[in-house]
mmCIF file of C-alpha atoms and ligand atoms in Angstrom:
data_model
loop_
_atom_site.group_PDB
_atom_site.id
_atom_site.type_symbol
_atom_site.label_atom_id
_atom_site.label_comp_id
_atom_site.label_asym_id
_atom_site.label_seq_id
_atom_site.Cartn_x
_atom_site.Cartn_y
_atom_site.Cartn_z
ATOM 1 C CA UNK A 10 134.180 128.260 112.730
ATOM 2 C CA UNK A 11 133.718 125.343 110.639
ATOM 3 C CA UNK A 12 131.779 122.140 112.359
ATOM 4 C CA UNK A 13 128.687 120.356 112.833
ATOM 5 C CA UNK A 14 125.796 122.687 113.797
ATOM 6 C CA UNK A 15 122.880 120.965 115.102
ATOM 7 C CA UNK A 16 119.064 121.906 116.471
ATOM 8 C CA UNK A 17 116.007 120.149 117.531
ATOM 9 C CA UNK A 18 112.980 122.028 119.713
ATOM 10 C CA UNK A 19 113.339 119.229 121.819
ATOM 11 C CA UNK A 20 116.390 118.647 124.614
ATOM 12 C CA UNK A 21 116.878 114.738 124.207
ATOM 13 C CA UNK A 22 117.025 114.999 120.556
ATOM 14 C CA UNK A 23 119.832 117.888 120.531
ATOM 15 C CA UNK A 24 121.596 116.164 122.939
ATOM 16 C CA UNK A 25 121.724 112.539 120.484
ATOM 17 C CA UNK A 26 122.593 115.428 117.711
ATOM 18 C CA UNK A 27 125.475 116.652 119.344
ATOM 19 C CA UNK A 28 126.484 113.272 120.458
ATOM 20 C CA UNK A 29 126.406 112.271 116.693
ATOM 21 C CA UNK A 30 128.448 115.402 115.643
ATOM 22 C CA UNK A 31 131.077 114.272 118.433
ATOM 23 C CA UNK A 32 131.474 110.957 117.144
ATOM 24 C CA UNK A 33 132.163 112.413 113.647
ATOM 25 C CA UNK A 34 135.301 114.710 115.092
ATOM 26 C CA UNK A 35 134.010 117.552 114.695
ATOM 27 C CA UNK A 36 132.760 120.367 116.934
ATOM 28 C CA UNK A 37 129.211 120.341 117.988
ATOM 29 C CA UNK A 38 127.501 123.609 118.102
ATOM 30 C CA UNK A 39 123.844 123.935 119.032
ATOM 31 C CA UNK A 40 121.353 126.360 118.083
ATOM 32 C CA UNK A 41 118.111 127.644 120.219
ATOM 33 C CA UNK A 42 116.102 130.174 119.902
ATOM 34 C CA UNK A 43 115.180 130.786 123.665
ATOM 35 C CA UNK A 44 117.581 131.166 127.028
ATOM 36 C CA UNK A 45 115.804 128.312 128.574
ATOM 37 C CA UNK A 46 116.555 125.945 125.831
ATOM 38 C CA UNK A 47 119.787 126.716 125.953
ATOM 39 C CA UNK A 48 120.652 125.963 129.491
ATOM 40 C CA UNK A 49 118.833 122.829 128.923
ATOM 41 C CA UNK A 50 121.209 121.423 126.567
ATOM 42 C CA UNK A 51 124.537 123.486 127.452
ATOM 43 C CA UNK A 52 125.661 120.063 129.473
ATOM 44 C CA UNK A 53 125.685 117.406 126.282
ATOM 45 C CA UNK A 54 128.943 118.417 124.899
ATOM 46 C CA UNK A 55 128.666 120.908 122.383
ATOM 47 C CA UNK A 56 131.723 123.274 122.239
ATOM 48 C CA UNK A 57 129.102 126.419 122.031
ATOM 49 C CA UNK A 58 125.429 126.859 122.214
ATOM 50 C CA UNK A 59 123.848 130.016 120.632
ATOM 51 C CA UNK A 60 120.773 131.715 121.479
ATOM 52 C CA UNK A 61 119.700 133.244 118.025
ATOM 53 C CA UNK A 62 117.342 136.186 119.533
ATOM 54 C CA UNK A 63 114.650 137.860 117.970
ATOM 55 C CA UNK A 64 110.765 138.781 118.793
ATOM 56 C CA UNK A 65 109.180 135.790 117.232
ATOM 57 C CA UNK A 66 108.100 132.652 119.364
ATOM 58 C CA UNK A 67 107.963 130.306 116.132
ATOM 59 C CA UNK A 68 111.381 129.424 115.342
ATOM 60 C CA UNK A 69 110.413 129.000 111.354
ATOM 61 C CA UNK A 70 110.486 132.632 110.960
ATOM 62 C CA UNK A 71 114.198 132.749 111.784
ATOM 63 C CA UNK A 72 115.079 130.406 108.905
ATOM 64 C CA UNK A 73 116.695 132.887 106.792
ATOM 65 C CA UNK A 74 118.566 134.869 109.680
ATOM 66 C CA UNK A 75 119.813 131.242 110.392
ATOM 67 C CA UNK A 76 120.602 130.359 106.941
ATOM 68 C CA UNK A 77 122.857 133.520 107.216
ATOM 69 C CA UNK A 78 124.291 132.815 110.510
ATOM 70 C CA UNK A 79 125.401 129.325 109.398
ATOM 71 C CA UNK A 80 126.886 130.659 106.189
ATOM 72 C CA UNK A 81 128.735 133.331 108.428
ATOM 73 C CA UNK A 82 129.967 130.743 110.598
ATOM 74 C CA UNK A 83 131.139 128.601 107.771
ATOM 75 C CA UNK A 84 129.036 125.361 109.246
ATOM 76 C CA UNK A 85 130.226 122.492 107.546
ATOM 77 C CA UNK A 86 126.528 120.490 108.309
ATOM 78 C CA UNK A 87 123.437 121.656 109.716
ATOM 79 C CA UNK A 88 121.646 118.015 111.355
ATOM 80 C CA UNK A 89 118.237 119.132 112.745
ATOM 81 C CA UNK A 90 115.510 116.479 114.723
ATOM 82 C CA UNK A 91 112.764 115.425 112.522
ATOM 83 C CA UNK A 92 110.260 116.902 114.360
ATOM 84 C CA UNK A 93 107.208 119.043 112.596
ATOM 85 C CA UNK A 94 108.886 122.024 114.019
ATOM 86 C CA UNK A 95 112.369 120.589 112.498
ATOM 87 C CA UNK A 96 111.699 119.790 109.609
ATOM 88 C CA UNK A 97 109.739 122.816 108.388
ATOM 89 C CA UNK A 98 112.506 124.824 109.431
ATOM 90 C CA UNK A 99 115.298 122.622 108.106
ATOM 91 C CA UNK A 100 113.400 122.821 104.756
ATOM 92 C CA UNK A 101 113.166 126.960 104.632
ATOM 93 C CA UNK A 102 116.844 126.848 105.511
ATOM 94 C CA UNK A 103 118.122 124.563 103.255
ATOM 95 C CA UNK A 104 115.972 126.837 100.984
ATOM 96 C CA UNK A 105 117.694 130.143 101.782
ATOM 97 C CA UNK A 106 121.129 128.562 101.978
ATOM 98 C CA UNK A 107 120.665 127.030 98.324
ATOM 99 C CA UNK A 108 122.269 123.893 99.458
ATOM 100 C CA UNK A 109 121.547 119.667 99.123
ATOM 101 C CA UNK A 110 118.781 118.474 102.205
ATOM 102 C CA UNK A 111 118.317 114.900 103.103
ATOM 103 C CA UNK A 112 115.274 114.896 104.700
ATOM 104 C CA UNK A 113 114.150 111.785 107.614
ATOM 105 C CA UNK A 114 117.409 110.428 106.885
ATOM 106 C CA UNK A 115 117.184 106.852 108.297
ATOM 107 C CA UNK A 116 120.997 106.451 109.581
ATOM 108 C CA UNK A 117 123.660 109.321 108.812
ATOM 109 C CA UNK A 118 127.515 109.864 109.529
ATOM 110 C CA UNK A 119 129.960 111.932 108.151
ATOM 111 C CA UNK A 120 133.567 111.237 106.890
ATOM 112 C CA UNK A 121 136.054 113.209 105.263
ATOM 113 C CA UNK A 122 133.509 116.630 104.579
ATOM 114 C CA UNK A 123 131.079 114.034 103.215
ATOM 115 C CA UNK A 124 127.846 113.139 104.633
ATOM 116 C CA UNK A 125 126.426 109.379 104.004
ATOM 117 C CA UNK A 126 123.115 108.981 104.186
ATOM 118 C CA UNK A 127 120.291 106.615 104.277
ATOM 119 C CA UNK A 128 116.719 107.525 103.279
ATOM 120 C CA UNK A 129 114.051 105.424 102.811
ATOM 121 C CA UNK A 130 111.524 105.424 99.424
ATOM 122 C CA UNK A 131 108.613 104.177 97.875
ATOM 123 C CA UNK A 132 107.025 103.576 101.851
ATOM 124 C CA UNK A 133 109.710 101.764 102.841
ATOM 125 C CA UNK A 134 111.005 99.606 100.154
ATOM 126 C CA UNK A 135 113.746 100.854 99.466
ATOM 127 C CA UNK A 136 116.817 102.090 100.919
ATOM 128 C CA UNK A 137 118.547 104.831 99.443
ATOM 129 C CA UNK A 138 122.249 106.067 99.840
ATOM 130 C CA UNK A 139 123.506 109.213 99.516
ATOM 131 C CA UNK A 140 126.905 111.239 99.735
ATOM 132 C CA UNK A 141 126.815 114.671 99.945
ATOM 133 C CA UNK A 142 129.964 117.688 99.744
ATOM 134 C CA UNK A 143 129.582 121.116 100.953
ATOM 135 C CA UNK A 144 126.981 122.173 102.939
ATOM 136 C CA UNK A 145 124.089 120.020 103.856
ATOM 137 C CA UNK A 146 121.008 120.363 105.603
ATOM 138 C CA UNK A 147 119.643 117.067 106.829
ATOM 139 C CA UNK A 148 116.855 115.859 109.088
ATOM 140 C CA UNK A 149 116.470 112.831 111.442
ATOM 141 C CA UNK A 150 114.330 111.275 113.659
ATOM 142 C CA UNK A 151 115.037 110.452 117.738
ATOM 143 C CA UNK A 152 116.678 107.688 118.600
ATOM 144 C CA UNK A 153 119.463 107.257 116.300
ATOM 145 C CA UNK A 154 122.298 108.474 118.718
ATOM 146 C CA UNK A 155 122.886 107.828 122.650
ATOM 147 C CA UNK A 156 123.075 111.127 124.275
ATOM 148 C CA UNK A 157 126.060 111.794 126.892
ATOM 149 C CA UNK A 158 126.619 114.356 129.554
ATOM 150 C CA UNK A 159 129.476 116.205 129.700
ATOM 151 C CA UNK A 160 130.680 119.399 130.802
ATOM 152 C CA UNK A 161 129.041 122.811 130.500
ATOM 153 C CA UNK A 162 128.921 124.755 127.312
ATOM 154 C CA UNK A 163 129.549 128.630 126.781
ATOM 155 C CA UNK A 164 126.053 130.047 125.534
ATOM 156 C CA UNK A 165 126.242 133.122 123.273
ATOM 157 C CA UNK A 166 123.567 135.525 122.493
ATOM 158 C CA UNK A 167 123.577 136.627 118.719
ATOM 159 C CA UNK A 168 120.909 138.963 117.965
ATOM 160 C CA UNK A 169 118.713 138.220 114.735
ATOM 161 C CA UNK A 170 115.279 139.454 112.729
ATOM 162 C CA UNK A 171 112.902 137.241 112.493
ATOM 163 C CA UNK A 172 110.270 137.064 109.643
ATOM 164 C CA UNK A 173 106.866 138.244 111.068
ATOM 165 C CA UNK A 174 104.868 137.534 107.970
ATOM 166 C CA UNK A 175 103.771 134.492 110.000
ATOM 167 C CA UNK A 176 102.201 135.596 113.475
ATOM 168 C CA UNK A 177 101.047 133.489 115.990
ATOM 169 C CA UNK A 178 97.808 133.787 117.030
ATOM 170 C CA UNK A 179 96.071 130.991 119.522
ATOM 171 C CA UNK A 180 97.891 127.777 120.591
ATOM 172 C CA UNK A 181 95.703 124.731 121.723
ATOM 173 C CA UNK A 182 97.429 121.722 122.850
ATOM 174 C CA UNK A 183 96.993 118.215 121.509
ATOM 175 C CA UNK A 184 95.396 116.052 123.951
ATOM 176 C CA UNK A 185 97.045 112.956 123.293
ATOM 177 C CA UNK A 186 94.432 110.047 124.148
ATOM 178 C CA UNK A 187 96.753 106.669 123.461
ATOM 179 C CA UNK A 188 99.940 105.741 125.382
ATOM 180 C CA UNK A 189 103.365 106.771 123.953
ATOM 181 C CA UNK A 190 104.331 103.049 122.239
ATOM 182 C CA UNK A 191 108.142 104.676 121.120
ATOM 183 C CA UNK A 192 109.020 104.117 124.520
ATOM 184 C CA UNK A 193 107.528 100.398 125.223
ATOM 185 C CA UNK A 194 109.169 97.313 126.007
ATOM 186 C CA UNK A 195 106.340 94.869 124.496
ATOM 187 C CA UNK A 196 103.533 95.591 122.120
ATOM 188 C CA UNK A 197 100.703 93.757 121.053
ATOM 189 C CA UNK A 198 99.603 95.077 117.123
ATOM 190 C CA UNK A 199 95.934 94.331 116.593
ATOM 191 C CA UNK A 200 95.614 94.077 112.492
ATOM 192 C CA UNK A 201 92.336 94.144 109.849
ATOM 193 C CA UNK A 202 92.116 90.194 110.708
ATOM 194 C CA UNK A 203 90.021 91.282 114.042
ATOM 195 C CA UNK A 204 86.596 90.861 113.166
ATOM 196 C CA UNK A 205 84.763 93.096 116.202
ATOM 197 C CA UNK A 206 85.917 96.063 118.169
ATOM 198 C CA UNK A 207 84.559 93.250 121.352
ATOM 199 C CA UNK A 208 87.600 91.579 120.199
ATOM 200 C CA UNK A 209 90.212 94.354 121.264
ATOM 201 C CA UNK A 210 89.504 92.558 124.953
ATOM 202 C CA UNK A 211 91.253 89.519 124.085
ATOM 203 C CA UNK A 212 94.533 91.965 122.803
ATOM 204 C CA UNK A 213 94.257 93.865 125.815
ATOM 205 C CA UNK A 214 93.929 90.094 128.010
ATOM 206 C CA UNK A 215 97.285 89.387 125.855
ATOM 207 C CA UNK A 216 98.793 92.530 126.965
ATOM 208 C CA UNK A 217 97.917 92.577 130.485
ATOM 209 C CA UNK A 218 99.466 88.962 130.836
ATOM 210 C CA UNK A 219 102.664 89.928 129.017
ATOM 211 C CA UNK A 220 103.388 93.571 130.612
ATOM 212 C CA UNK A 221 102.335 94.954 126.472
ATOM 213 C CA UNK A 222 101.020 98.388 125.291
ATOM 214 C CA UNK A 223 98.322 98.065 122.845
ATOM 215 C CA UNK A 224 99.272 98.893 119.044
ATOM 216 C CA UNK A 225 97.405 98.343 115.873
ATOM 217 C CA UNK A 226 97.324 99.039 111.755
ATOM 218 C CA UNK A 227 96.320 101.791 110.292
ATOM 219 C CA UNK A 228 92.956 100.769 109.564
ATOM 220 C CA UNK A 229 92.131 100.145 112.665
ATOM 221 C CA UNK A 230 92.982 103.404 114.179
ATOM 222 C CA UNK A 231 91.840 105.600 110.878
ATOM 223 C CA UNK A 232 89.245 103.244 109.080
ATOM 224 C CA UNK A 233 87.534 101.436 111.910
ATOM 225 C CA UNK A 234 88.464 103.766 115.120
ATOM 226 C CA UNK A 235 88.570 101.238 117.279
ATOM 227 C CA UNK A 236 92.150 102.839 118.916
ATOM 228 C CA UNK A 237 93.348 106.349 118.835
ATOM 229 C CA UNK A 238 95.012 107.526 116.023
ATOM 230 C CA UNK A 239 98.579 108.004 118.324
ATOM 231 C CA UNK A 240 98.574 103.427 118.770
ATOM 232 C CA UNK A 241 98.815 103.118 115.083
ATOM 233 C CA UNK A 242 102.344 101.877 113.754
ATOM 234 C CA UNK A 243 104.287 102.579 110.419
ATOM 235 C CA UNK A 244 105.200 104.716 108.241
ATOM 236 C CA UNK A 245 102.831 106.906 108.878
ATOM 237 C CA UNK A 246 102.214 106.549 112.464
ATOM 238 C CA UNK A 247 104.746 105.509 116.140
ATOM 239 C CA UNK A 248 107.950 103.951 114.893
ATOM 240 C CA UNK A 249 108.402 101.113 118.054
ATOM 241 C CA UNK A 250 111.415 99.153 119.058
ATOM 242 C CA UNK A 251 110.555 97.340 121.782
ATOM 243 C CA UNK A 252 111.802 93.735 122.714
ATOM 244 C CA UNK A 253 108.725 91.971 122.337
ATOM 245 C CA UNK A 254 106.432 92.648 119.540
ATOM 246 C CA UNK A 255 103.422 90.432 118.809
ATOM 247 C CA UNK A 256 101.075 90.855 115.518
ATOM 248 C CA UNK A 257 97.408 89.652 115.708
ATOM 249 C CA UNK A 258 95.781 89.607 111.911
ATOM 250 C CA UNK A 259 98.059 91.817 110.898
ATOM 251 C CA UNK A 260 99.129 91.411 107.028
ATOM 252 C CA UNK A 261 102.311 93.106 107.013
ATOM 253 C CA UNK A 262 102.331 95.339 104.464
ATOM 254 C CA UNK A 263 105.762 97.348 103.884
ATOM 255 C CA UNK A 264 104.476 100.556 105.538
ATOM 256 C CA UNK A 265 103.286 98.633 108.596
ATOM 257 C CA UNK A 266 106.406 96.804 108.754
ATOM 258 C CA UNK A 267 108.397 99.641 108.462
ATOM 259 C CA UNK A 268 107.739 100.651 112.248
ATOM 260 C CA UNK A 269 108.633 97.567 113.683
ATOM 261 C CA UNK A 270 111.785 96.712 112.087
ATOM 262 C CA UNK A 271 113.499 97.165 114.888
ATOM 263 C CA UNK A 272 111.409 95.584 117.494
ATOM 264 C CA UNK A 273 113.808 92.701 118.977
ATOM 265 C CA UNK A 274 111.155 89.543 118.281
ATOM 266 C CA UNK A 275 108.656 89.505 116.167
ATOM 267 C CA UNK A 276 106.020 87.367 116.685
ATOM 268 C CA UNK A 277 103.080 87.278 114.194
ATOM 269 C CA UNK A 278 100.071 85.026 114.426
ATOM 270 C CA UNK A 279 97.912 85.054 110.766
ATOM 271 C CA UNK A 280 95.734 82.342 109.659
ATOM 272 C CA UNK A 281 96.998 83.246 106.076
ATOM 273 C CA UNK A 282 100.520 81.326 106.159
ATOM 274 C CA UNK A 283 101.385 83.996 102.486
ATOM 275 C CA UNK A 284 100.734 86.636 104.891
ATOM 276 C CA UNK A 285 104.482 88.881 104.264
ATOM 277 C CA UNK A 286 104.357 89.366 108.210
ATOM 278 C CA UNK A 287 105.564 85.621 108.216
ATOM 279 C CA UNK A 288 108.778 86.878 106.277
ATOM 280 C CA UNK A 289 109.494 89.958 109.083
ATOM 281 C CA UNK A 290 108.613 87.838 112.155
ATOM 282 C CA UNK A 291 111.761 86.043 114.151
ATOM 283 C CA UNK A 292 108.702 83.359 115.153
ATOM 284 C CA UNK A 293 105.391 82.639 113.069
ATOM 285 C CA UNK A 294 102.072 80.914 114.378
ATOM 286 C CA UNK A 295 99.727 79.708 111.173
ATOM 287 C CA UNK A 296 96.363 79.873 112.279
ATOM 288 C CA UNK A 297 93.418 81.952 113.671
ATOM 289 C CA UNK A 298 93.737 83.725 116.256
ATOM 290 C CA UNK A 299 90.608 82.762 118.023
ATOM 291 C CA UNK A 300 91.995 79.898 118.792
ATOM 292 C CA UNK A 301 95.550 80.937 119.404
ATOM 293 C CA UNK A 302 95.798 84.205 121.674
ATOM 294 C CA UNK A 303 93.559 82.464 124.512
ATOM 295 C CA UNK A 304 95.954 79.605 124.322
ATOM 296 C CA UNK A 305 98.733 81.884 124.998
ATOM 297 C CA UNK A 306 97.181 83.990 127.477
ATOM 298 C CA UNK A 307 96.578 80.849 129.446
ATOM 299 C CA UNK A 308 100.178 79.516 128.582
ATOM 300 C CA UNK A 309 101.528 83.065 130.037
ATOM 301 C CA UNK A 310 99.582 82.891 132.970
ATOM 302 C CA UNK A 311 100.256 79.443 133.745
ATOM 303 C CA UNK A 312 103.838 79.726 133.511
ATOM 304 C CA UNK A 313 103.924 83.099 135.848
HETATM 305 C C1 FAD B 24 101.020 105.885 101.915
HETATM 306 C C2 FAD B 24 100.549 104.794 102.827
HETATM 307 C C3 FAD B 24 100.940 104.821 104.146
HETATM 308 C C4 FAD B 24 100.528 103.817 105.002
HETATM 309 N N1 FAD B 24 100.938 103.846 106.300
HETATM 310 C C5 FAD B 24 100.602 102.852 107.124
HETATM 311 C C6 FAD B 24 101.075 102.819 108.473
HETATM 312 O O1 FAD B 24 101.791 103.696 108.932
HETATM 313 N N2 FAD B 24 100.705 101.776 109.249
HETATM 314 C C7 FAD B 24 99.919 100.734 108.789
HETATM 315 O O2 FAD B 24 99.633 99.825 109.577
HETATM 316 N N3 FAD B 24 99.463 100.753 107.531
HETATM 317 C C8 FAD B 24 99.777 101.773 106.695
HETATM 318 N N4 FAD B 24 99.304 101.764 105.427
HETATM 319 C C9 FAD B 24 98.358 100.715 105.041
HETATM 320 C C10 FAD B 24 99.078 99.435 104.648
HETATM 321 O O3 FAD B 24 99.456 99.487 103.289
HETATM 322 C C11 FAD B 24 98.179 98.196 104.845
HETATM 323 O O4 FAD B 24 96.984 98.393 104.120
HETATM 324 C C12 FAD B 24 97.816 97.955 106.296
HETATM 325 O O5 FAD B 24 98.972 97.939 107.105
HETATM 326 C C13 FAD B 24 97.127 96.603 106.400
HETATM 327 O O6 FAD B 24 96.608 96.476 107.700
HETATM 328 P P1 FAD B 24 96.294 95.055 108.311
HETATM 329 O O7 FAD B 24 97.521 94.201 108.223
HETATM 330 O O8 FAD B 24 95.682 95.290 109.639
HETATM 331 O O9 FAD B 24 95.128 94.526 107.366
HETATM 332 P P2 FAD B 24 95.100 93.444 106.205
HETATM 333 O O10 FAD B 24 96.142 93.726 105.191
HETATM 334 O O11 FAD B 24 93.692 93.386 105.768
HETATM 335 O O12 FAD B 24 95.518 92.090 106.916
HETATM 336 C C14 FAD B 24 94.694 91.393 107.794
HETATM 337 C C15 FAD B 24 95.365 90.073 108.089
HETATM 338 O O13 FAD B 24 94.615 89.398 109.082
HETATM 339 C C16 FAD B 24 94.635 88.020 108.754
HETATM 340 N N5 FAD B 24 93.481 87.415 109.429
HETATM 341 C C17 FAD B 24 92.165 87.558 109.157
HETATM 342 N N6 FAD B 24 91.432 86.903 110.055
HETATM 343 C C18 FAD B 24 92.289 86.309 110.906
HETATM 344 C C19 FAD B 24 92.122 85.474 112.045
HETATM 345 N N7 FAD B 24 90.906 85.134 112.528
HETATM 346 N N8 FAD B 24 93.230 85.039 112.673
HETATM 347 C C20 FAD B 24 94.469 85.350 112.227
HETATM 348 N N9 FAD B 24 94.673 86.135 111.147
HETATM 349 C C21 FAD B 24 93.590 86.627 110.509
HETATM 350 C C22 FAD B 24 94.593 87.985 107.253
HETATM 351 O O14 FAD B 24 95.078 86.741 106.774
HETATM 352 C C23 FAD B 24 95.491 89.138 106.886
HETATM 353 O O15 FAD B 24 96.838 88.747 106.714
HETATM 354 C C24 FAD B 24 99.708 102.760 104.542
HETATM 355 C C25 FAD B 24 99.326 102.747 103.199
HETATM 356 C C26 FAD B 24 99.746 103.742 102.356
HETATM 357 C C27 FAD B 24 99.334 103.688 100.919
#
């Protein structure tokens, strides 16, 4: 049963993954490891979806009954959601299997038995291209792929032994303390170039006049603290695409940029006019902020 097999923990990412495998021609087969999660994505086209069943709750220990199961079914691609969960276990199959992994592949498709992918290096810098025969294991993040309903899938139960060397103990969830700026249509990013956590009330001002979630640089969120860790953008924290993005004393370093990239406009307002967030932004505004953001907020309001 050759095809594209695909996973991800979470429903809305399995369902882009199938859509992707679709759009390739190929068959889309998804993988769970629990009955629920299968009924949950049985309607987003995939020609099967299996329930690989053991008597583990962490699907990491089934990486090498998968890595069998996909060799078995002669998979021609395994794409899996770059989640924590995802990528640990795409990592331990693609380990078992012996075969090439892309890992956070930034844009993927697949022609002709070969996979093309995109990767980013050296924080962002640098694209990288790949092309990749036989079979692949590859990982990549939500968002890349419009999910589509379509009609209900035949779920199959294949029983498998799961590796209990890893038990699970306690589970405490993360309270989560920021909002969730993936999903926003207009951010404000509050940079280094803020000189008092006081000052986050002329951001939040901004925001409130504009309809804008709060975001900021890394050092604001890990150096400083002035914002939880979860509003920080980059490469290392939220990836944002929102329509309206507008940076406050924010530099622009690669790796800051690199989460923003795909925001519609890009505003940035730096006194420094060498500042590389000048080179990302669709409109620039040279000169401190001070001065500028309560001239906008009453330019915004005025014009409500
Ligand atoms: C491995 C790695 C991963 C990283 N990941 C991330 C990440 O995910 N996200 C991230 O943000 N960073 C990340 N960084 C850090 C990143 O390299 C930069 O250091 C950081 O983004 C800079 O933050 P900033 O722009 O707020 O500060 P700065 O670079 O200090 O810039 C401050 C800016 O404010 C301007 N300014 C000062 N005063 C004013 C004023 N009154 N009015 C207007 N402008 C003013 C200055 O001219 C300057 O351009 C990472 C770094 C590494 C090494």
């Amino acid at each position: 049963m050759a095809g594209i097999f695909i996973y991800s923990e979470k429903t809305d990412i399995a369902a882009e993954l199938i859509s992707f495998a679709k759009a390739s021609g190929q068959d889309a087969y998804a993988i769970t490891f629990e009955a629920e999660a299968a009924e949950a994505i049985r309607n987003y086209g995939a020609k099967k979806v299996f329930v690989l069943k053991g008597d583990s709750p962490i699907a990491e220990n089934y990486a090498k009954s998968l890595a069998a199961f996909l060799k078995n079914e002669s998979a021609n691609l395994f794409v899996v959601g770059a989640t924590a969960r995802g990528r640990d276990l795409a990592a331990r199959t693609a380990g078992y299997l012996g075969c090439g992994m892309v890992s956070d592949a930034s844009a993927i498709s697949y022609v002709d038995g070969t996979l093309l992918a995109d990767r980013m290096l050296y924080g962002g810098a640098v694209i990288q291209s790949e092309a990749l025969t036989g079979m692949v294991v590859v990982t990549i993040a939500a968002g890349k792929f419009t999910a589509a309903a379509a009609e209900s899938a035949e779920i199959v139960s294949v029983d498998v032994t799961a590796d209990n060397r890893v038990k699970l103990v306690n589970s405490t969830p993360i309270i989560k303390e920021g909002c969730d700026l993936r999903v926003a249509d207009k951010v404000v990013c509050v940079g280094m170039g803020m000189d008092k956590p006081e000052d986050l009330k002329m951001a939040e001002e901004l925001a409130s006049a504009l309809g804008a979630e709060i975001g900021c640089t890394r050092g604001i969120a890990e150096e400083r603290h002035w914002l939880p860790v979860e509003q920080y953008i980059g490469i290392s924290g939220a990836v944002v695409t929102p329509n309206l993005y507008i940076a406050m004393g924010v530099s622009g370093q690669v790796q800051h940029v690199v989460g923003v990239r795909e925001a519609k406009i890009i505003v940035a307002i730096d006194k420094n006019e060498k500042a590389p967030i000048f080179r990302a932004a669709d409109y620039g505004i040279v000169g401190d902020m001070y001065e500028i953001v309560p001239l906008l907020i009453k330019a915004i309001k005025t014009n409500k």
